[in-house]
PDB file of C-alpha atoms and ligand atoms in Angstrom:
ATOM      1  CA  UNK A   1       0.000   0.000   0.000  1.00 86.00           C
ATOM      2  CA  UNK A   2       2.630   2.401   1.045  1.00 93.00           C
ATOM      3  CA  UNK A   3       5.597   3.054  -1.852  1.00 95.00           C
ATOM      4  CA  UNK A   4       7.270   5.596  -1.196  1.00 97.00           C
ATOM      5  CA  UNK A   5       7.094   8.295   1.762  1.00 98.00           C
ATOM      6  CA  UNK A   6       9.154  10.857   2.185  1.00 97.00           C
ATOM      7  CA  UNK A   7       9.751  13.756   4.967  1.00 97.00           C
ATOM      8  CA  UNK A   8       7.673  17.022   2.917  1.00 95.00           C
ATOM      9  CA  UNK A   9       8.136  19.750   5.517  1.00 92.00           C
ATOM     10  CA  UNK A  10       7.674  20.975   8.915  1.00 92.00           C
ATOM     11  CA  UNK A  11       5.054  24.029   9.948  1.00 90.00           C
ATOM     12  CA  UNK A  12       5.458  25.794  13.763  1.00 83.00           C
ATOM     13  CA  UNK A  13       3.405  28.234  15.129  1.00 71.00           C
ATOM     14  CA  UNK A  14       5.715  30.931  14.049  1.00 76.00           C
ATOM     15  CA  UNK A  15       5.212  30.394  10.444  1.00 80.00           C
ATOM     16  CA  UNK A  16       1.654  29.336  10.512  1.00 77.00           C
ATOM     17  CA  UNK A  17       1.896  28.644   6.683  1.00 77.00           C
ATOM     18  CA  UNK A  18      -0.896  28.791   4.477  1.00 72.00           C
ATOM     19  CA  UNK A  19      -1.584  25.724   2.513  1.00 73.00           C
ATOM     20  CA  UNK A  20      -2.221  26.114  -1.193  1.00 77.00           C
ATOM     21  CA  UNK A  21      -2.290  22.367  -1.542  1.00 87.00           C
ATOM     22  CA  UNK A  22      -5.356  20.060  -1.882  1.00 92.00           C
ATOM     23  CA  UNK A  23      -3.556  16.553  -0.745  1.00 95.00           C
ATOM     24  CA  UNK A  24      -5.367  14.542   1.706  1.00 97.00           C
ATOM     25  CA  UNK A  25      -4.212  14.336   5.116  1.00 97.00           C
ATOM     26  CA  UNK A  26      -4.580  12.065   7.742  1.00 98.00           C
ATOM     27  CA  UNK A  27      -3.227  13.594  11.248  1.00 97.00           C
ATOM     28  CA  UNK A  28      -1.757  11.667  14.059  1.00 97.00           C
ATOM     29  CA  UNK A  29      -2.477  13.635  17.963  1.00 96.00           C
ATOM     30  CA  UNK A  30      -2.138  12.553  21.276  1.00 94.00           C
ATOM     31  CA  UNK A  31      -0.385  12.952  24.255  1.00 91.00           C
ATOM     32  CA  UNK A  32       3.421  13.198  24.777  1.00 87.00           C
ATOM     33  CA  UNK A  33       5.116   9.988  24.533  1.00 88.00           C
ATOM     34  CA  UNK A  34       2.185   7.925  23.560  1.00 91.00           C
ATOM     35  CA  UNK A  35       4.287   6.464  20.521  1.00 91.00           C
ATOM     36  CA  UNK A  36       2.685   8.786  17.879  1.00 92.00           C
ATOM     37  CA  UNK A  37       6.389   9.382  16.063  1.00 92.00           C
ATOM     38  CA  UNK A  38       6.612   5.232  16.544  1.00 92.00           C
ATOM     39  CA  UNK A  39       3.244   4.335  15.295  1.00 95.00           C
ATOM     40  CA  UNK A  40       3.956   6.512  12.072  1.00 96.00           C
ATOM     41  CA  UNK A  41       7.340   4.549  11.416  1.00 95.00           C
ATOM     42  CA  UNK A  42       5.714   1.454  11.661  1.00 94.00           C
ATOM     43  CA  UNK A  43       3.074   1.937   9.071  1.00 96.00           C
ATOM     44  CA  UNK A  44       5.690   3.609   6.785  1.00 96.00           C
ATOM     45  CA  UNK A  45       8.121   0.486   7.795  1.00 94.00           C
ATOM     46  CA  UNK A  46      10.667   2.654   8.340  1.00 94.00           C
ATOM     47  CA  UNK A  47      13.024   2.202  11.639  1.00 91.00           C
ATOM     48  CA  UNK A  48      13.725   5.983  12.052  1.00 92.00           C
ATOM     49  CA  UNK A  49      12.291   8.215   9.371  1.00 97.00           C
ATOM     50  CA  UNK A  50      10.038  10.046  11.941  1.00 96.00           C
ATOM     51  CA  UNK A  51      12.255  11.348  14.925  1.00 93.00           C
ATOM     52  CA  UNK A  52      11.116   9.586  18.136  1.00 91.00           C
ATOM     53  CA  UNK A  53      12.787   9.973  21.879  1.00 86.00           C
ATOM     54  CA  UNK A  54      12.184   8.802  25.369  1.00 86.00           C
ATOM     55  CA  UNK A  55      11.992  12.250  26.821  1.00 82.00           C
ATOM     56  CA  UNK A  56       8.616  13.588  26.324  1.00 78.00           C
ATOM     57  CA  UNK A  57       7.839  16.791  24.071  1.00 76.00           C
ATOM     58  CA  UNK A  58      10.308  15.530  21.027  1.00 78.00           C
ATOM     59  CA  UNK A  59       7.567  16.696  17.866  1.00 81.00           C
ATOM     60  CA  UNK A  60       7.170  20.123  18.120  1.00 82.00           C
ATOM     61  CA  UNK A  61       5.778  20.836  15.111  1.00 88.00           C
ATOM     62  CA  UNK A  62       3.183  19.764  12.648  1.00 92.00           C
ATOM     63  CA  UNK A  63       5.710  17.413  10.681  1.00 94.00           C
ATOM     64  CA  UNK A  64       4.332  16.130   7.112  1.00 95.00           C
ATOM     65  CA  UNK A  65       4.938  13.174   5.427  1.00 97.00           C
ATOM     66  CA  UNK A  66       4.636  12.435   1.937  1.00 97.00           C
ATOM     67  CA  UNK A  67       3.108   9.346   1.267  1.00 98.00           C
ATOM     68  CA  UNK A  68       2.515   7.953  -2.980  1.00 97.00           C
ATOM     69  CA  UNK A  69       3.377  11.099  -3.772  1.00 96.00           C
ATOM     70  CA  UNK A  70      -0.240  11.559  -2.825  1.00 96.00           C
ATOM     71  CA  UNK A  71      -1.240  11.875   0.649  1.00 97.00           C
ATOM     72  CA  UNK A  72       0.148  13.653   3.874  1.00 97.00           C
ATOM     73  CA  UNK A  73       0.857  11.451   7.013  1.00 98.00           C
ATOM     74  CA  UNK A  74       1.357  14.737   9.529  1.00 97.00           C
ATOM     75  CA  UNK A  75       3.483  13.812  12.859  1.00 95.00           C
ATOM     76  CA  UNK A  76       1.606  16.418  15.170  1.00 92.00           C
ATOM     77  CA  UNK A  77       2.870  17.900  18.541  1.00 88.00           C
ATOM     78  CA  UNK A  78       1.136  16.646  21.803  1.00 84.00           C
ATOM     79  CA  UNK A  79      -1.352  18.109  24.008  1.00 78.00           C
ATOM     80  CA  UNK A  80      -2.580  18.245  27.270  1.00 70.00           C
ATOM     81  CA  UNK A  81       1.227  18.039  29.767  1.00 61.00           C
ATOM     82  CA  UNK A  82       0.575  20.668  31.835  1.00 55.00           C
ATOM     83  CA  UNK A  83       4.042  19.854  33.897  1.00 60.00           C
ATOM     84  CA  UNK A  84       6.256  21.660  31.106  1.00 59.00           C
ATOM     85  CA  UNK A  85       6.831  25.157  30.114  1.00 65.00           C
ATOM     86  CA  UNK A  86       3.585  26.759  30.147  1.00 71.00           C
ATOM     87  CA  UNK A  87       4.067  29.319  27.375  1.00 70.00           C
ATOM     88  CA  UNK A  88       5.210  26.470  24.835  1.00 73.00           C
ATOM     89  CA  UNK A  89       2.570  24.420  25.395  1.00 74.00           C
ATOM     90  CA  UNK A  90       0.138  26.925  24.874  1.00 77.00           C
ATOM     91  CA  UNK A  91       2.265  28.054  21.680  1.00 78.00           C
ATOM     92  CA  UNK A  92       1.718  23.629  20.970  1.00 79.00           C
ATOM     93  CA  UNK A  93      -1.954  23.778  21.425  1.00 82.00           C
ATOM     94  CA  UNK A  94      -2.586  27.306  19.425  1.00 85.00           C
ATOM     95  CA  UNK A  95      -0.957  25.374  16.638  1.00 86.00           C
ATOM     96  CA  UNK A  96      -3.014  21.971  16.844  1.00 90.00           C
ATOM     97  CA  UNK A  97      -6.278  24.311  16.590  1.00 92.00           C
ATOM     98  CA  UNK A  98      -5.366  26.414  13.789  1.00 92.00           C
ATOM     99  CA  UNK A  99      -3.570  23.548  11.883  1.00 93.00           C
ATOM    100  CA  UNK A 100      -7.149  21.716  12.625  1.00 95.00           C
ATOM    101  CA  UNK A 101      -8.870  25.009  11.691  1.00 93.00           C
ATOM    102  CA  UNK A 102      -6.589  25.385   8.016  1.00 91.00           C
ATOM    103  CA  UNK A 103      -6.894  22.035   6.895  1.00 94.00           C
ATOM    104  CA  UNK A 104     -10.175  20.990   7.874  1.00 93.00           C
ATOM    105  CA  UNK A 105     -11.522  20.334   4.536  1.00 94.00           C
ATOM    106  CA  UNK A 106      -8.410  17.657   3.237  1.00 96.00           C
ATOM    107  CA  UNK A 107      -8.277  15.439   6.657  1.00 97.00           C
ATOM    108  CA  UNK A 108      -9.455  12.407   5.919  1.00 97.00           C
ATOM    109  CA  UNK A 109      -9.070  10.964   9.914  1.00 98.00           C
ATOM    110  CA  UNK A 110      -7.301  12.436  13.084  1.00 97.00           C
ATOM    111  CA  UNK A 111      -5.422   9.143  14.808  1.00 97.00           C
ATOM    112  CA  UNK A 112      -6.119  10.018  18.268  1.00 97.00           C
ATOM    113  CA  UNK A 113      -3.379   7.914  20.326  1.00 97.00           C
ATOM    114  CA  UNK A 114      -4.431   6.512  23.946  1.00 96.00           C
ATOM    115  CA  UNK A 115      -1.530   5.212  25.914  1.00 94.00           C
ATOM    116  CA  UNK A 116      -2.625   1.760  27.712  1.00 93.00           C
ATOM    117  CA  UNK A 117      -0.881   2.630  30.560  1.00 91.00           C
ATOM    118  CA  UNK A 118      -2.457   5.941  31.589  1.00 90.00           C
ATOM    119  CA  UNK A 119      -6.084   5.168  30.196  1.00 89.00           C
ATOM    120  CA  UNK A 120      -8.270   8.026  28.440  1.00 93.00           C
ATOM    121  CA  UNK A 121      -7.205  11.697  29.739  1.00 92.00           C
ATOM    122  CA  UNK A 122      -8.950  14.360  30.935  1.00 91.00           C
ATOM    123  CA  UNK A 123      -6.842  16.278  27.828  1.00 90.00           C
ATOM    124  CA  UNK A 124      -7.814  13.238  25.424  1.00 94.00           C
ATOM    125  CA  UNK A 125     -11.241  13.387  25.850  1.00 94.00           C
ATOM    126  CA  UNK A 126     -11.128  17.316  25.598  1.00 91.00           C
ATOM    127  CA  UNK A 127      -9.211  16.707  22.580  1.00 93.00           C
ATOM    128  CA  UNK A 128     -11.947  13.982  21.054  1.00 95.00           C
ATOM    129  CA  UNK A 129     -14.852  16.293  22.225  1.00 94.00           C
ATOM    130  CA  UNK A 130     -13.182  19.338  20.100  1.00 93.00           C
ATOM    131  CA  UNK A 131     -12.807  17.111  16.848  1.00 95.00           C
ATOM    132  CA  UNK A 132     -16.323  16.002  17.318  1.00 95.00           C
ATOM    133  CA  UNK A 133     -17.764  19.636  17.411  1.00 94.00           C
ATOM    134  CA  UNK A 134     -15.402  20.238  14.455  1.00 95.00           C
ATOM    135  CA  UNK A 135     -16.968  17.279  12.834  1.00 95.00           C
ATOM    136  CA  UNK A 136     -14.100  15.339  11.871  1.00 96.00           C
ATOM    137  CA  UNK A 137     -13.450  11.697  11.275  1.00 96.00           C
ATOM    138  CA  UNK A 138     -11.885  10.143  14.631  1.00 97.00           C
ATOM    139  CA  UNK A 139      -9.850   7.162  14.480  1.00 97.00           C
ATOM    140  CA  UNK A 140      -9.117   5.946  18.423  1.00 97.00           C
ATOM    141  CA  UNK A 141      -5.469   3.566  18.481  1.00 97.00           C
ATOM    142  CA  UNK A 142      -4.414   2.319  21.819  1.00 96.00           C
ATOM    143  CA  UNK A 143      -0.673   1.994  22.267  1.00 94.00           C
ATOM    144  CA  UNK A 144       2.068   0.380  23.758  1.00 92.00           C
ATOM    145  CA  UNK A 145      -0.749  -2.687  24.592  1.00 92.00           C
ATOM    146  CA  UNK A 146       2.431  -5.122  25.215  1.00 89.00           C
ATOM    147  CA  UNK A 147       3.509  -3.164  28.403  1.00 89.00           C
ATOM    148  CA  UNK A 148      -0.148  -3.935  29.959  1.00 89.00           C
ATOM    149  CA  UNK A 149      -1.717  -7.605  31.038  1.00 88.00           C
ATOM    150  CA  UNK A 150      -4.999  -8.873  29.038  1.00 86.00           C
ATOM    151  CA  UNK A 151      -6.851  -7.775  31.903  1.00 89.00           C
ATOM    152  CA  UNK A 152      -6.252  -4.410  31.839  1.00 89.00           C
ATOM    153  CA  UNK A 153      -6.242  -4.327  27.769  1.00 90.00           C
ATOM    154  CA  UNK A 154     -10.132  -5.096  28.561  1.00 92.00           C
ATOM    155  CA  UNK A 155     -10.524  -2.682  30.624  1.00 93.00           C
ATOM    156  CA  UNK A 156      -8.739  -0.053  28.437  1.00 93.00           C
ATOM    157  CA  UNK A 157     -10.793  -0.690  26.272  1.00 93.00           C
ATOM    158  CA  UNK A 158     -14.414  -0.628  27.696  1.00 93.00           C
ATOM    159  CA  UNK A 159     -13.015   2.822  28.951  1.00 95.00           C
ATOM    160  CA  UNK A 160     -12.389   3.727  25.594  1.00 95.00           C
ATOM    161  CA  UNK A 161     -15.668   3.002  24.653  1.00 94.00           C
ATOM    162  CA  UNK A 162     -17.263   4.636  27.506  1.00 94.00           C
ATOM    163  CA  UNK A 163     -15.460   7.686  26.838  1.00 95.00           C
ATOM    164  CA  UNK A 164     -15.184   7.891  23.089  1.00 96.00           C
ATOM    165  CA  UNK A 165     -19.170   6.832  22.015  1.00 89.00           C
ATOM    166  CA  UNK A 166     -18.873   3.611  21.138  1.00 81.00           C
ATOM    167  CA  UNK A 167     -15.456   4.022  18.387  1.00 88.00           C
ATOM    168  CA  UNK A 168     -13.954   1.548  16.979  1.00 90.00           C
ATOM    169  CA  UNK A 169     -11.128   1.095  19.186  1.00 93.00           C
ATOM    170  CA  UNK A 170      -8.040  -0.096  17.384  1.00 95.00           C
ATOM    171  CA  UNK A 171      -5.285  -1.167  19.218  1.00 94.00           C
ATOM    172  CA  UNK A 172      -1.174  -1.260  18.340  1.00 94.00           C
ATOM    173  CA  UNK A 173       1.898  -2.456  19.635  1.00 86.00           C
ATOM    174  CA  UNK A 174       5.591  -2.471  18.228  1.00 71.00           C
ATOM    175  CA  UNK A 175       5.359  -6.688  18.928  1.00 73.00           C
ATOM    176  CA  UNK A 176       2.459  -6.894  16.477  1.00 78.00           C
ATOM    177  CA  UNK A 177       2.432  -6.061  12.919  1.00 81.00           C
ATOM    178  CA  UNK A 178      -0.607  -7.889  12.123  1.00 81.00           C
ATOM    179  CA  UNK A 179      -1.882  -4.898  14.374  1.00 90.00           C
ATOM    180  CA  UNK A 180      -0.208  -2.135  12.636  1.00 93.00           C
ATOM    181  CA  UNK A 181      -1.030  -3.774   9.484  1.00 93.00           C
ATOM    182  CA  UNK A 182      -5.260  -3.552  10.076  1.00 94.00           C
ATOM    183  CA  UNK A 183      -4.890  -0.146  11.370  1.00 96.00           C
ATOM    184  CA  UNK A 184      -2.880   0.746   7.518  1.00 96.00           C
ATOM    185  CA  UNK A 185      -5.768  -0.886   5.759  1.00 95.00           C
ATOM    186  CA  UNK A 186      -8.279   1.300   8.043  1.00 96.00           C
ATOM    187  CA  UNK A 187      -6.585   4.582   6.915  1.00 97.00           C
ATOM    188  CA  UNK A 188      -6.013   3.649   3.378  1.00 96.00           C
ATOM    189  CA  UNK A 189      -9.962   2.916   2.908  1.00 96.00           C
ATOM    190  CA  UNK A 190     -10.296   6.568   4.357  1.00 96.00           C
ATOM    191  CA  UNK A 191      -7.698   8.335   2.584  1.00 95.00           C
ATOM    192  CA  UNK A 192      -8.420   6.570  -1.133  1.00 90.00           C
ATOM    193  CA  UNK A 193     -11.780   7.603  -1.344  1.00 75.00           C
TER     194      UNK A 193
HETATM  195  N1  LIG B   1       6.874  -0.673  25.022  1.00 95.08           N
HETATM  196  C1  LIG B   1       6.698   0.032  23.937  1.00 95.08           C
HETATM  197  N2  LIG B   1       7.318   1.214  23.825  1.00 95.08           N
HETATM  198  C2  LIG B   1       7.140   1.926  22.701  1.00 95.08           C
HETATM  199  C3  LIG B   1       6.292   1.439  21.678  1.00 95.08           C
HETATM  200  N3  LIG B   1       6.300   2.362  20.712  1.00 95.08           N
HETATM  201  C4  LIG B   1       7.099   3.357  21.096  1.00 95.08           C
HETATM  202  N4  LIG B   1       7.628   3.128  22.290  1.00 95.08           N
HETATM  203  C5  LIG B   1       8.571   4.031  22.996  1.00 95.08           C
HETATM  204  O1  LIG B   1       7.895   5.166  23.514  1.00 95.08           O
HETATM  205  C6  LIG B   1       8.732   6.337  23.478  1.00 95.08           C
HETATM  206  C7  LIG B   1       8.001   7.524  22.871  1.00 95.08           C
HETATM  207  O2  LIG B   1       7.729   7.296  21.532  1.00 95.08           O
HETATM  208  P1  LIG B   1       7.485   8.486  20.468  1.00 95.08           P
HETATM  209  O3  LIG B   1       6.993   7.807  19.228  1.00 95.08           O
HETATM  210  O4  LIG B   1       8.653   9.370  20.351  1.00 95.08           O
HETATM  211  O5  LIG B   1       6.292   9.273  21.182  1.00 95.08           O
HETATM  212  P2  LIG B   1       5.523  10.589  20.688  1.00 95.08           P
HETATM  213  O6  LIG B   1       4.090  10.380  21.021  1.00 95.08           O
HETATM  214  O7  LIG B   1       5.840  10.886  19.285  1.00 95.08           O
HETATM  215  O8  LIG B   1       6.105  11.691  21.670  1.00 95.08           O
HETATM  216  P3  LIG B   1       6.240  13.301  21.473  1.00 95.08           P
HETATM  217  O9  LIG B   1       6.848  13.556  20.145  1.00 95.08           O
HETATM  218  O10 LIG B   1       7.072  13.690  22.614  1.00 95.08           O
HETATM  219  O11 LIG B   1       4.856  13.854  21.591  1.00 95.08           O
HETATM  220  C8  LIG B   1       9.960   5.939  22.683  1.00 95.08           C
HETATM  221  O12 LIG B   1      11.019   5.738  23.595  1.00 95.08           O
HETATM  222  C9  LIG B   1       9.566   4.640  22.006  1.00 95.08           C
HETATM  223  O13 LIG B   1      10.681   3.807  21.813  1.00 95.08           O
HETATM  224  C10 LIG B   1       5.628   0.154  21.859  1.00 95.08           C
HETATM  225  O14 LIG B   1       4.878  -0.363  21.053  1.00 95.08           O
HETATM  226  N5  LIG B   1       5.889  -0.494  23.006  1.00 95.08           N
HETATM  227 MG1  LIG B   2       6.678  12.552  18.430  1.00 95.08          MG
END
C-alpha cells in the first residue's frame, strides 16, 4: 500500500503557513510519549524516518509526510502536559487548533493515540470532544498494549468506549504487525476515497 514516503516539511506556530495544496491528510495527535512518532514509522516500515525519543515533548511541530506522492501522514505535537513550560505548550496547542482550523476540509481521519498505561485523559477526551464539534473523522489507536496484562487491555478498552461513544477502538503495539497492518488498511480505505 505504502511506496514511497518521504519527509515534505515541517510548519510551527511561528510560520503558521498557508496551505495552497489540496492533498489529503490524515493527522496523528495525542499525548506526549504515547508512541505517535513510533506508530507513524511502523506503518511507513521505516526504523527511524520520523524522529522519536524517550523524553517527552520531542515533535514540536506539525511534521508532514509524503506518502505515494499523494497523501500527507502529519506527525503532530502533543497536548494536554501541563508539567512543562507553560508558554510552549500553549504556543503547541494554538498550533493543533489552527492547523485543525486550516486544513479541515483535506483530513481524511485524526489518529487520536491513547496510551494503555495511563487510560483516556482528561486532555484526550477534551481533545476527542473538540474534533467532534469540528466534525471530523476520529480514528481511536491504543498503544504500547504489550507493556499492559490482558486484563487491563479489557478494561482499556471498555473505557475507551465509555469515553469515546462507542469508536472503533483499534489497538497497536511495536510486537504486532498484524496490528499495525489492520490499522494501515483502516486509513487507506479513508484516505483513497
Ligand atoms: N513498550 C513500547 N514502547 C514503545 C512502543 N512504541 C514506542 N515506544 C517508545 O515510547 C517512546 C516515545 O515514543 P514516540 O513515538 O517518540 O512518542 P511521541 O508520542 O511521538 O512523543 P512526542 O513527540 O514527545 O509527543 C519511545 O522511547 C519509544 O521507543 C511500543 O509499542 N511499546
Ligand atoms: Mg513525536
Amino acid at each position: 500500500m505504502i511506496k514511497s514516503v518521504k519527509f515534505e516539511k515541517s510548519v510551527d506556530i511561528k510560520s503558521k503557513e498557508v496551505f495552497f495544496d489540496e492533498k489529503k491528510e490524515i493527522l496523528f495527535l495525542g499525548r506526549s510519549n504515547v508512541w505517535k512518532s513510533s506508530l507513524m514509522n511502523a506503518l511507513f516500515e521505516k526504523k527511524d524516518l520520523v524522529k522519536t525519543s524517550s523524553m517527552p515533548g520531542k515533535t514540536r511541530t506539525a511534521n508532514l509526510f509524503l506518502v505515494n506522492n499523494k497523501y500527507y501522514f502529519t506527525d503532530m505535537p502533543w497536548y494536554g502536559f501541563a508539567k512543562l513550560w507553560k508558554e510552549k505548550k500553549q504556543d503547541l496547542d494554538n498550533l493543533i487548533n489552527w492547523y485543525l482550523e486550516e486544513r479541515m476540509q483535506y483530513i481524511r481521519t485524526v489518529v487520536v493515540l491513547i496510551d494503555s498505561k495511563l487510560w483516556p485523559q482528561e486532555s484526550d477526551i477534551e481533545m476527542y470532544r473538540h474534533l467532534l464539534d469540528m466534525e471530523m473523522d476520529i480514528t481511536i489507536v491504543v498503544t504500547k498494549t504489550d507493556k499492559v496484562w490482558n486484563n487491563d487491555i479489557k478494561r482499556v478498552i471498555s473505557l475507551c468506549e465509555e469515553a469515546f461513544f462507542w469508536q472503533t477502538i483499534h489497538l497497536v503495539s511495536a510486537k504486532k504487525t498484524i496490528w499495525v497492518n489492520e490499522l494501515k488498511k483502516e486509513l487507506f480505505k479513508k484516505i483513497v476515497w
